[in-house]
XYZ file of C-alpha atoms in Angstrom:
237
model
C 0.005 -0.094 -0.109
C 1.204 3.387 -0.715
C 2.448 6.057 1.765
C -0.341 8.294 0.973
C -2.883 5.555 1.470
C -1.371 4.853 5.099
C -1.651 8.639 5.596
C -5.151 8.887 4.546
C -6.253 5.995 6.751
C -4.511 7.930 9.785
C -6.170 11.104 9.204
C -9.506 9.316 8.834
C -8.993 7.349 12.124
C -7.906 10.822 13.765
C -11.049 12.647 12.257
C -13.260 9.740 13.627
C -11.430 9.892 17.029
C -11.965 13.736 17.048
C -15.554 13.286 16.393
C -16.172 10.799 18.919
C -14.450 12.949 21.853
C -16.144 16.008 20.677
C -19.587 14.150 20.659
C -18.701 12.809 24.260
C -17.844 16.365 25.292
C -21.230 17.695 24.015
C -23.447 14.865 25.600
C -21.571 15.286 29.135
C -22.033 19.192 29.308
C -25.670 18.922 28.289
C -26.718 18.471 31.840
C -28.698 20.873 34.091
C -26.412 22.740 36.287
C -26.825 24.685 39.479
C -26.529 28.429 39.724
C -26.735 31.270 42.197
C -30.051 31.875 43.980
C -31.235 35.806 44.649
C -33.954 35.509 47.227
C -36.634 38.177 47.247
C -39.259 38.813 49.794
C -41.534 36.078 50.739
C -45.423 36.712 51.568
C -48.372 34.707 52.450
C -52.148 35.422 52.437
C -53.298 37.103 55.493
C -56.168 34.870 57.188
C -59.660 36.687 57.392
C -60.685 37.476 60.719
C -63.816 35.540 62.178
C -67.242 37.216 61.394
C -70.249 37.294 63.672
C -74.015 36.966 63.654
C -76.310 37.581 66.384
C -78.549 34.426 66.892
C -82.014 35.132 67.780
C -84.389 32.474 69.700
C -86.898 31.127 67.087
C -85.277 32.475 64.044
C -84.125 30.215 61.064
C -81.542 32.218 58.806
C -79.895 31.230 55.670
C -76.165 31.514 55.701
C -73.750 31.118 53.365
C -69.904 31.240 54.162
C -67.055 32.176 51.899
C -63.455 31.717 52.962
C -59.956 30.631 51.614
C -57.722 28.765 53.720
C -53.940 28.903 53.172
C -52.475 25.581 51.938
C -50.254 23.846 54.299
C -48.459 22.145 51.581
C -47.305 23.950 48.961
C -44.771 26.830 48.325
C -44.612 28.848 45.077
C -41.282 30.347 43.522
C -41.227 32.911 40.675
C -38.656 35.187 39.065
C -36.647 35.651 35.981
C -33.403 33.755 34.779
C -30.113 35.594 33.971
C -27.001 34.022 32.310
C -26.521 31.993 29.315
C -24.826 29.053 27.451
C -21.264 29.431 27.413
C -17.951 27.666 26.291
C -15.390 28.097 29.230
C -12.369 26.763 30.468
C -11.584 24.999 34.008
C -11.021 28.502 35.446
C -14.249 29.590 33.775
C -12.536 31.749 31.319
C -14.930 32.491 28.340
C -13.956 31.308 24.868
C -17.303 32.099 23.605
C -20.998 32.806 25.007
C -24.646 33.226 23.795
C -25.926 35.267 26.431
C -27.979 37.904 24.332
C -31.355 36.100 23.653
C -34.510 35.526 25.768
C -33.890 32.568 27.899
C -35.558 29.302 26.983
C -35.323 26.133 28.800
C -36.279 24.608 32.448
C -36.009 25.398 36.191
C -35.706 22.067 38.125
C -35.964 21.734 42.047
C -35.665 18.515 44.028
C -35.253 17.563 47.736
C -31.960 15.673 47.238
C -29.137 16.618 44.905
C -29.272 15.240 41.497
C -25.957 13.666 40.347
C -26.999 11.624 37.138
C -29.613 13.169 34.794
C -29.109 10.471 32.265
C -31.808 8.243 33.595
C -34.625 11.297 33.838
C -38.048 10.221 32.871
C -41.492 11.327 33.530
C -42.843 10.527 37.212
C -45.116 7.626 37.991
C -47.847 6.888 40.396
C -45.283 4.858 42.388
C -43.128 7.806 42.972
C -45.713 10.330 43.876
C -47.022 8.046 46.502
C -43.295 7.574 48.010
C -43.003 11.433 47.946
C -46.314 12.105 49.660
C -45.504 9.528 52.279
C -42.147 10.962 52.663
C -43.516 14.439 53.292
C -46.342 13.269 55.504
C -49.244 14.286 52.888
C -52.272 12.437 53.578
C -53.910 10.379 50.599
C -57.234 12.134 51.383
C -55.779 15.297 50.973
C -57.642 17.410 48.286
C -54.319 19.345 47.639
C -51.719 16.427 47.500
C -49.386 15.794 44.915
C -51.339 13.303 43.021
C -54.277 15.951 43.150
C -52.142 18.920 41.729
C -50.071 17.310 38.999
C -52.534 15.369 36.822
C -51.976 13.299 33.691
C -52.014 15.228 30.256
C -50.052 16.776 27.557
C -47.679 19.721 27.929
C -45.271 21.655 25.526
C -42.258 19.284 24.577
C -38.928 19.542 26.150
C -35.711 17.663 26.806
C -33.156 17.245 29.609
C -29.742 16.864 28.307
C -30.004 14.585 25.560
C -33.150 12.922 26.638
C -36.722 13.841 25.423
C -38.711 14.877 23.968
C -41.098 15.066 27.216
C -44.485 15.763 26.478
C -46.821 13.482 28.587
C -45.351 13.794 32.098
C -48.018 14.723 34.686
C -48.414 18.491 34.978
C -49.925 21.364 36.619
C -50.433 25.121 35.547
C -49.545 28.162 37.752
C -51.467 31.117 36.720
C -50.448 34.760 35.435
C -52.177 37.973 36.589
C -55.486 37.134 35.030
C -55.993 33.947 36.623
C -55.255 32.119 33.412
C -52.876 28.928 33.468
C -49.644 30.240 32.155
C -46.616 28.350 33.611
C -46.215 24.643 32.619
C -44.912 22.731 35.693
C -43.891 18.992 35.061
C -43.175 16.084 37.216
C -39.978 14.005 36.371
C -37.774 11.399 38.067
C -34.063 11.685 37.835
C -31.121 9.965 39.574
C -32.688 6.758 40.024
C -35.802 7.756 41.942
C -35.611 11.440 43.085
C -38.640 13.314 42.191
C -37.829 16.397 40.259
C -40.414 19.799 40.082
C -39.795 21.304 36.657
C -41.115 24.892 35.407
C -40.688 25.164 31.607
C -39.422 28.993 31.097
C -41.925 31.102 29.693
C -40.804 34.841 29.411
C -43.742 36.234 27.700
C -46.581 35.857 30.577
C -47.098 38.366 33.454
C -46.528 37.194 37.009
C -49.378 35.949 39.065
C -49.340 39.442 41.025
C -49.229 41.624 37.948
C -45.894 43.196 38.836
C -44.478 42.649 35.243
C -43.487 39.448 33.323
C -41.423 36.674 34.789
C -39.667 33.549 33.215
C -41.144 30.867 35.679
C -43.427 30.131 38.375
C -43.094 26.640 40.097
C -44.775 24.604 42.640
C -43.061 22.733 45.373
C -44.521 20.749 48.171
C -43.170 20.942 51.876
C -42.860 18.534 54.886
C -46.214 19.095 56.638
C -44.401 17.957 59.922
C -41.578 20.534 59.580
C -41.315 24.341 59.579
C -39.441 24.357 56.326
C -38.294 21.816 53.291
C -34.698 22.378 51.789
C -34.961 22.399 47.751
C -32.053 22.062 45.306
C -32.110 24.102 42.307
C -30.719 23.474 38.657
C -31.188 25.294 35.504
C -30.960 24.112 31.786
C -30.837 26.682 29.130
C -31.446 25.694 25.466
């Protein structure tokens, strides 16, 4: 065989090796990442004061009662996303970045740190029951996880190289008009960790009417504890 033929073979092998390495690097980097959190003010509904009525012997009075009770399970998060996609070295020196456009992707929250996103899938009924048990949420509760996140379709999205997800259990927090605007989806990651996911939507007003936000996210809390810790992750696309 000619020297040119051997050289051509070597170049082809090198090209294939580089293609494989770059493919592996892209796959590894295409994962949700942690980020810094800037906490704003926390607010909650003020409970209505008790109302009175004078009872008179011999009277029969029609009495309709209207009240809204504060949830003892759910916490809501809302806010904006800053940052972008970047090509950096180990010292965070930037070779190039893509930070100018409206963010798209997902915000994730989980009660445990997620180290492996490669097994991410739609959550299932078994996982929901386990989560409710872990958080001491009664099966009969009308505001349980199983009653809040219901089966249905939702906009397609991916997690890393996995997806597209379109039929996970979901919920829809409201915008300022009371319309359902922010898709929340339940996933399983890291061999069983339940992940509460908000699909980024930067075109809708926040529930309070104070301008647009990129996400609104519902997460449950442990009903026997004063607070529940969540780990937050972000994936931009």
